[in-house]
Coordinates of C-alpha atoms and ligand atoms in Angstrom, one line a residue:
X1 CA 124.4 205.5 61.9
X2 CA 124.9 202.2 61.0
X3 CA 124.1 201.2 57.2
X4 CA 126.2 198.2 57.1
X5 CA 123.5 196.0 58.9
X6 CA 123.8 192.6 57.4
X7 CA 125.9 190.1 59.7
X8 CA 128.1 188.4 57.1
X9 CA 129.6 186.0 59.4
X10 CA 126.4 184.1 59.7
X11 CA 126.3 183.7 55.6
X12 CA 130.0 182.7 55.5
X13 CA 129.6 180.5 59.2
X14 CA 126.5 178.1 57.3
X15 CA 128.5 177.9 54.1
X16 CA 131.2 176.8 55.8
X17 CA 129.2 174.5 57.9
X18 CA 127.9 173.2 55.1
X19 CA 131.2 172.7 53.4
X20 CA 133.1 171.0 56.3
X21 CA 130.2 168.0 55.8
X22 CA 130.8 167.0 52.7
X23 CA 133.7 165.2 52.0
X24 CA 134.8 166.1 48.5
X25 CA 137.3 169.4 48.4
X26 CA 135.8 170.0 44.5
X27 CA 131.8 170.1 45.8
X28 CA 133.4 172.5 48.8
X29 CA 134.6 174.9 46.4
X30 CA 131.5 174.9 44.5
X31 CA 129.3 175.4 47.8
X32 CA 131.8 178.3 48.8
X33 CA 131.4 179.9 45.4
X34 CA 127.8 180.0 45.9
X35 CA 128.0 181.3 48.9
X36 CA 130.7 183.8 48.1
X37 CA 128.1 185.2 45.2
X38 CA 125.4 185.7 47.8
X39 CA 127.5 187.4 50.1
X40 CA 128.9 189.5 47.6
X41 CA 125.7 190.6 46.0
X42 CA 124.8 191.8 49.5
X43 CA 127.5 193.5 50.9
X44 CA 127.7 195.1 47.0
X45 CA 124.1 196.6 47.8
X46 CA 124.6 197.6 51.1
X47 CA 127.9 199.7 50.1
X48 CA 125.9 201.0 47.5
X49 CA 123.4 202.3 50.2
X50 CA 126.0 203.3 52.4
X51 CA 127.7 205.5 49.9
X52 CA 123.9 207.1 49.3
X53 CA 123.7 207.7 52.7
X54 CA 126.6 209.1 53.6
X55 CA 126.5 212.8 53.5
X56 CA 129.9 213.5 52.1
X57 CA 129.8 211.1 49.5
X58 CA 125.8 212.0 48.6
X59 CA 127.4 215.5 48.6
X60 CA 130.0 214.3 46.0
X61 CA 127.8 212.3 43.9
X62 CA 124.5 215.0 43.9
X63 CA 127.4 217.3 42.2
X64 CA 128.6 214.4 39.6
X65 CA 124.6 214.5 38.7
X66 CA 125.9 211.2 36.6
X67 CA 122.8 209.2 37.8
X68 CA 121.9 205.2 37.5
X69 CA 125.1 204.8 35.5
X70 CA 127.3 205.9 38.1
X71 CA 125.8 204.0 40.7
X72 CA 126.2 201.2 38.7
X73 CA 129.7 201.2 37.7
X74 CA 130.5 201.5 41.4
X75 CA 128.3 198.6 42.1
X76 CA 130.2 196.6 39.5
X77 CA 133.4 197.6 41.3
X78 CA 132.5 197.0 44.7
X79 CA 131.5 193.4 43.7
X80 CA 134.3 192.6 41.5
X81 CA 137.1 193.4 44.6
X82 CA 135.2 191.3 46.9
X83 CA 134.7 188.7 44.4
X84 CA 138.3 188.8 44.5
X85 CA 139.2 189.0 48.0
X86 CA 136.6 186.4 48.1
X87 CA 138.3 183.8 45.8
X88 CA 142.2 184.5 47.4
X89 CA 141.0 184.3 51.0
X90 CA 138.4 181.7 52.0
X91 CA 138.1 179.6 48.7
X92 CA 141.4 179.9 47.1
X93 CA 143.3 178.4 49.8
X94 CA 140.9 175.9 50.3
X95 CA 141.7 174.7 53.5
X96 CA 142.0 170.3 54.2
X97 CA 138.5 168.6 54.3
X98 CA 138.6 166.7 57.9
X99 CA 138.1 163.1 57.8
X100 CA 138.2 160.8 60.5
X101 CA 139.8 157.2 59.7
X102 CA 138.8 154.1 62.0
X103 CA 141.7 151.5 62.7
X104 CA 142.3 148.5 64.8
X105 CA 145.6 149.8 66.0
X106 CA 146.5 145.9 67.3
X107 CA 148.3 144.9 63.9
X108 CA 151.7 145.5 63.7
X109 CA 153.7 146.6 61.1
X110 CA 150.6 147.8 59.4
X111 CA 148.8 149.1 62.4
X112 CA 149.8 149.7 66.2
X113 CA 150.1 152.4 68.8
X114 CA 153.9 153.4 69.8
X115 CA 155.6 154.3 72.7
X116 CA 154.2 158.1 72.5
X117 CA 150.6 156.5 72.3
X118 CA 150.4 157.5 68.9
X119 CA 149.4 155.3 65.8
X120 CA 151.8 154.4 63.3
X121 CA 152.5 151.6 60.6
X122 CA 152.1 151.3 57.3
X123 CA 148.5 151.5 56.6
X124 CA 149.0 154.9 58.6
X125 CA 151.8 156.0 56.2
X126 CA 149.6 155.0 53.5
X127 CA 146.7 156.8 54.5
X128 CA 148.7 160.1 55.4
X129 CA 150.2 160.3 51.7
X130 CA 147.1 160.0 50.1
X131 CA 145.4 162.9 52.9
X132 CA 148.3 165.3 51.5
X133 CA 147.5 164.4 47.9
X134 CA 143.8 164.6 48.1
X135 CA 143.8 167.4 50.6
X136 CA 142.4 165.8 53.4
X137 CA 143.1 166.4 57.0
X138 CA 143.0 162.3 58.6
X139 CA 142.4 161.7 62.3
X140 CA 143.2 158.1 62.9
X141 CA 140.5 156.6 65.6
X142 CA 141.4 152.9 67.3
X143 CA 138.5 150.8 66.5
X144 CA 138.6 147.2 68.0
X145 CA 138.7 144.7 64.8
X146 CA 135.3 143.3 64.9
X147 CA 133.4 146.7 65.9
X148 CA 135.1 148.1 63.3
X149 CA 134.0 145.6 60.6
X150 CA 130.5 145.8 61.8
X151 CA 130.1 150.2 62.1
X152 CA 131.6 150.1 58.5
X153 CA 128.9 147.7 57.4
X154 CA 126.0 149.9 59.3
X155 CA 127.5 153.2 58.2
X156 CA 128.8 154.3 61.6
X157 CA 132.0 155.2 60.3
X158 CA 133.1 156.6 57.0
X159 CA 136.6 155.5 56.2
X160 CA 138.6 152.5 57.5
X161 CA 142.2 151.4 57.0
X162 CA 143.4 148.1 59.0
X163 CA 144.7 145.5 56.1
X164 CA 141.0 144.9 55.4
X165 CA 140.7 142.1 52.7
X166 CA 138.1 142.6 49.4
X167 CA 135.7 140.2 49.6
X168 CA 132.3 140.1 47.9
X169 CA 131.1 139.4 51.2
X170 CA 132.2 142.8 52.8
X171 CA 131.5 144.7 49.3
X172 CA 127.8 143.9 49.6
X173 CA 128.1 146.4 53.0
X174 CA 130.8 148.8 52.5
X175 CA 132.7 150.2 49.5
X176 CA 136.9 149.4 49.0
X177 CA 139.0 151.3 47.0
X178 CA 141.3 149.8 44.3
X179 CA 143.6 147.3 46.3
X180 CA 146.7 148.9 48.0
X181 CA 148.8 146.1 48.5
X182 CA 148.9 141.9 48.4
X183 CA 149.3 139.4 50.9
X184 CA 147.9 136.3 52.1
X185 CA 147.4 134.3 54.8
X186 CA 150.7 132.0 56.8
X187 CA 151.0 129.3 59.3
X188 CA 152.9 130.1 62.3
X189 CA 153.5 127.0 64.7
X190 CA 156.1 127.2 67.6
X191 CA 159.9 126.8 66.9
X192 CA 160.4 123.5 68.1
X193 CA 157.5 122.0 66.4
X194 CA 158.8 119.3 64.1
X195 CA 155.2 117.4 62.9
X196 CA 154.2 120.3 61.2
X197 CA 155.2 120.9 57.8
X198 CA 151.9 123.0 56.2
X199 CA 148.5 124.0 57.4
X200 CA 147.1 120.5 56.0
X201 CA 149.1 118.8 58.8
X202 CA 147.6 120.7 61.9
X203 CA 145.9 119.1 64.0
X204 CA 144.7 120.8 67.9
X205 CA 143.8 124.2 68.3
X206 CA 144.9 127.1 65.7
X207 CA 144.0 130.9 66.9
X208 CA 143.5 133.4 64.3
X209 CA 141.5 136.6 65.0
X210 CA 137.6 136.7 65.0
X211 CA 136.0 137.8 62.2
X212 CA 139.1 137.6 59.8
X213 CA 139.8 135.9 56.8
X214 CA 142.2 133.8 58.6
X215 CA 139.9 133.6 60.8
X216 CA 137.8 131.5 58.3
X217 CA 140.5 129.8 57.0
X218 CA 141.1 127.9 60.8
X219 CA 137.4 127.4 61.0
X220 CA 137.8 125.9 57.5
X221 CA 140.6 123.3 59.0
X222 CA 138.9 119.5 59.3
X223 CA 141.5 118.2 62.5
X224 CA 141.4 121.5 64.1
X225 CA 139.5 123.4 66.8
X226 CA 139.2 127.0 66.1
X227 CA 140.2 129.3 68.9
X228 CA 139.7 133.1 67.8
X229 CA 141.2 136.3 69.7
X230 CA 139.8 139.4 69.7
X231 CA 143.6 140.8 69.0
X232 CA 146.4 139.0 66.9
X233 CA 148.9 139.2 69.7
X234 CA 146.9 137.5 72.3
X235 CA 146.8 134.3 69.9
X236 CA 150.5 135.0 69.4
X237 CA 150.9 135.1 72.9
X238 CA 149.0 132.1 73.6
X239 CA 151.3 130.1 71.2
X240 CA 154.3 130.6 72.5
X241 CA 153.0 129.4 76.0
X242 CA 151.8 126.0 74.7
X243 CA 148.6 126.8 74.5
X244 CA 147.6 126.5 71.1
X245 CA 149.2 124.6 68.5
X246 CA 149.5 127.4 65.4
X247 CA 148.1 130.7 64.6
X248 CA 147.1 131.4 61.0
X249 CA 147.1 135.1 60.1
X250 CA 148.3 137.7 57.1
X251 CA 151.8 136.6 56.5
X252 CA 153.3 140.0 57.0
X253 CA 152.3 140.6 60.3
X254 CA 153.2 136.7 60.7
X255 CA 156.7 137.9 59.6
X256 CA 157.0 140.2 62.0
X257 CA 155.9 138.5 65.2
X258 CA 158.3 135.5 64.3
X259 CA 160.8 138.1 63.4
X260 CA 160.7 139.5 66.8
X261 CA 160.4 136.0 68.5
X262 CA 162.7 134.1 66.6
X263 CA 163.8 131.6 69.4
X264 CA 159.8 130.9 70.1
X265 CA 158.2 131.0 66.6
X266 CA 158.7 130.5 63.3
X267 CA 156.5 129.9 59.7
X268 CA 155.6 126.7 58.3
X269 CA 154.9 126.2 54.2
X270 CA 153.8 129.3 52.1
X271 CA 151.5 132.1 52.0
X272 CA 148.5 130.0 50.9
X273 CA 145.5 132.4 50.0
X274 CA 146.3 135.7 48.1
X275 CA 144.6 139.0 49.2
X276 CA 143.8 142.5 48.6
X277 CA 143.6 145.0 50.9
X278 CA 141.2 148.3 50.2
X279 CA 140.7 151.1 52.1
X280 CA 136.8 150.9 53.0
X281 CA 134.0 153.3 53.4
X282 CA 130.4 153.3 54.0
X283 CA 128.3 153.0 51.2
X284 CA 127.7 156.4 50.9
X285 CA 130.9 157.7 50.5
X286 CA 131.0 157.2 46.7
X287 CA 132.8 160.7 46.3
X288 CA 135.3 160.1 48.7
X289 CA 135.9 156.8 47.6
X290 CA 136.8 158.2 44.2
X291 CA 139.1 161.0 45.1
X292 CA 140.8 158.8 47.4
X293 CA 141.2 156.2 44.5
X294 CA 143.0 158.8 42.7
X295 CA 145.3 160.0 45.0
X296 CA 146.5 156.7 46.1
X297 CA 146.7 155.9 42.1
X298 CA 149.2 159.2 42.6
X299 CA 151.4 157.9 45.1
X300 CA 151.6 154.3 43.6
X301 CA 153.4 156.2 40.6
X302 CA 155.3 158.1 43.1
X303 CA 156.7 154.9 44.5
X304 CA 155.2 155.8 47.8
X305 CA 153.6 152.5 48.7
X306 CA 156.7 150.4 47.7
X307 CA 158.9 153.5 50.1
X308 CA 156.6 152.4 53.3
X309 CA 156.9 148.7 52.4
X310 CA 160.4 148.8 52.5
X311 CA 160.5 150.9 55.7
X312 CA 157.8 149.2 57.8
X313 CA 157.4 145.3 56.4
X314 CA 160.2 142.3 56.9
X315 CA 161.5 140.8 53.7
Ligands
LIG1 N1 143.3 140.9 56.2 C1 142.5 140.3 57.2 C2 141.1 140.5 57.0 O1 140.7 141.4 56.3 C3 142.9 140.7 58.6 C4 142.9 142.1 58.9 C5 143.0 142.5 60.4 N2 143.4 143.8 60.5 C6 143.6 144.4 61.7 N3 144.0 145.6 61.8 N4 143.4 143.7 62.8 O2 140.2 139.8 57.5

């Protein structure tokens, strides 16, 4: 005898399918309501039948003789507990949407991988205290700098965090939250350089990493040849070998190369463009977008952002 015949876990399986897709917690709960109300409804009737059909309980109810009302009330019952169970067990607790967050992990303080292989900085920080706010479960994925810039703007990938400047360039292709934190761009020339007093005075070849906004800011120079690196610390790299002449790049990652190379490298004149970073997504993602802009509103007022920038970025 088997009157329970309905396989719920294919109801519950597709809602939850269906669910883990979208990327806003508030549309998951709705889609899990919906589906909670459907299952309910059906596992209501079929306890309803079951109780018909059982021979004890038909025994019970034939003696009763309270007909449609009874049958009824019990209905109501049945649906209200599960409605219940419902809301405290799947829904209620409404388990961290997954998202998966693209980086160029070759940017230190903001972005790089550690000794345990494992990405950390402060965009990471960042990112992870707006997750826990907005109920999001982040996976960090390294993403070389220029494929990164290029699956954001062909909707490849959904989120990015890597110190990614606003410009009305990018916005055309991909979405940016509110800005998360200012800097610019810094010359960087080699210790012992004494004819270089600003990035109007350069003159040989300046690296910067492709597709940057320093980038464009070398390519800008008149006296210069622009040599661009695929990763920040090659150019880095190159300069203190002789090879290049300066490296323009965001002044706190500058900060932090010359910090760590202090007998090799050092800054020259001021920060001389002033930037936003955003954390992007593909055009799509408008709902994502706006949760995410209102947790990381949260954890400005929390003090959170200014916490990492103490613990990760050089004064
Ligand atoms: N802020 C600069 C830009 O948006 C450089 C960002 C580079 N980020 C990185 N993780 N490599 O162009």
């Amino acid at each position: 005898m088997n009157y329970l015949d309905t396989d719920y876990s294919d109801t519950i399986g597709a809602g939850m399918d269906v669910t883990n897709t979208l990327s806003d917690t508030s549309t998951n709960v709705l889609v899990c309501q919906q589906v909670s109300v459907t299952f309910v409804y059906r596992a209501a009737l079929d306890m309803v039948n079951l109780f018909n059909h059982t021979p004890f309980c038909a025994m019970m109810y034939s003696k009763h003789q309270k007909g449609d009302s009874m049958k009824k009330a019990l209905f109501i019952l049945l649906a209200g507990m599960l409605i219940a169970g419902l809301m405290l067990g799947s829904c209620g607790s409404s388990s961290p949407t997954k998202i998966t967050v693209i980086t160029d992990a070759t940017y230190p303080p903001f972005e790089s991988i550690n000794d345990n292989k494992v990405i950390e900085g402060f965009d990471i920080d960042v990112m992870n205290a707006i997750a826990k706010e907005a109920n999001l479960e982040v996976e960090f994925q390294n993403v070389a700098w220029d494929p990164l810039l290029a699956g954001m703007a062909q909707g490849t990938y959904d989120v990015a965090i890597s110190c990614i400047t606003i410009t009305d360039e990018r916005a055309k292709t991909m979405l940016f939250s509110d800005p998360y934190y200012t800097a610019g761009q810094i010359v960087v020339v080699a210790k012992n350089n004494t004819t270089f007093k600003s990035k109007d005075d350069l003159v040989g070849t300046v690296g910067s990493q492709l597709g940057t906004t320093g980038n464009m800011e070398v390519d800008a120079l008149t006296n210069c040849t622009s040599k661009p690196y695929d990763d920040i610390g090659m150019a880095f790299q190159d300069l203190m070998n002789g090879q290049i002449v300066a490296v323009i790049c965001d002044a706190p990652v500058a900060t932090s190369y010359v910090s760590k190379n202090s007998e090799k490298l050092k800054t020259i004149g001021e920060m001389f463009t002033t930037e936003s970073y955003g954390i992007a997504f593909a055009k799509a993602k408008t709902d994502l977008r706006d949760k995410i802009n209102k947790a990381l509103a949260e954890i400005k007022k929390q003090g959170l952002i200014d916490q990492y920038a103490a613990k990760w970025l050089a004064k």
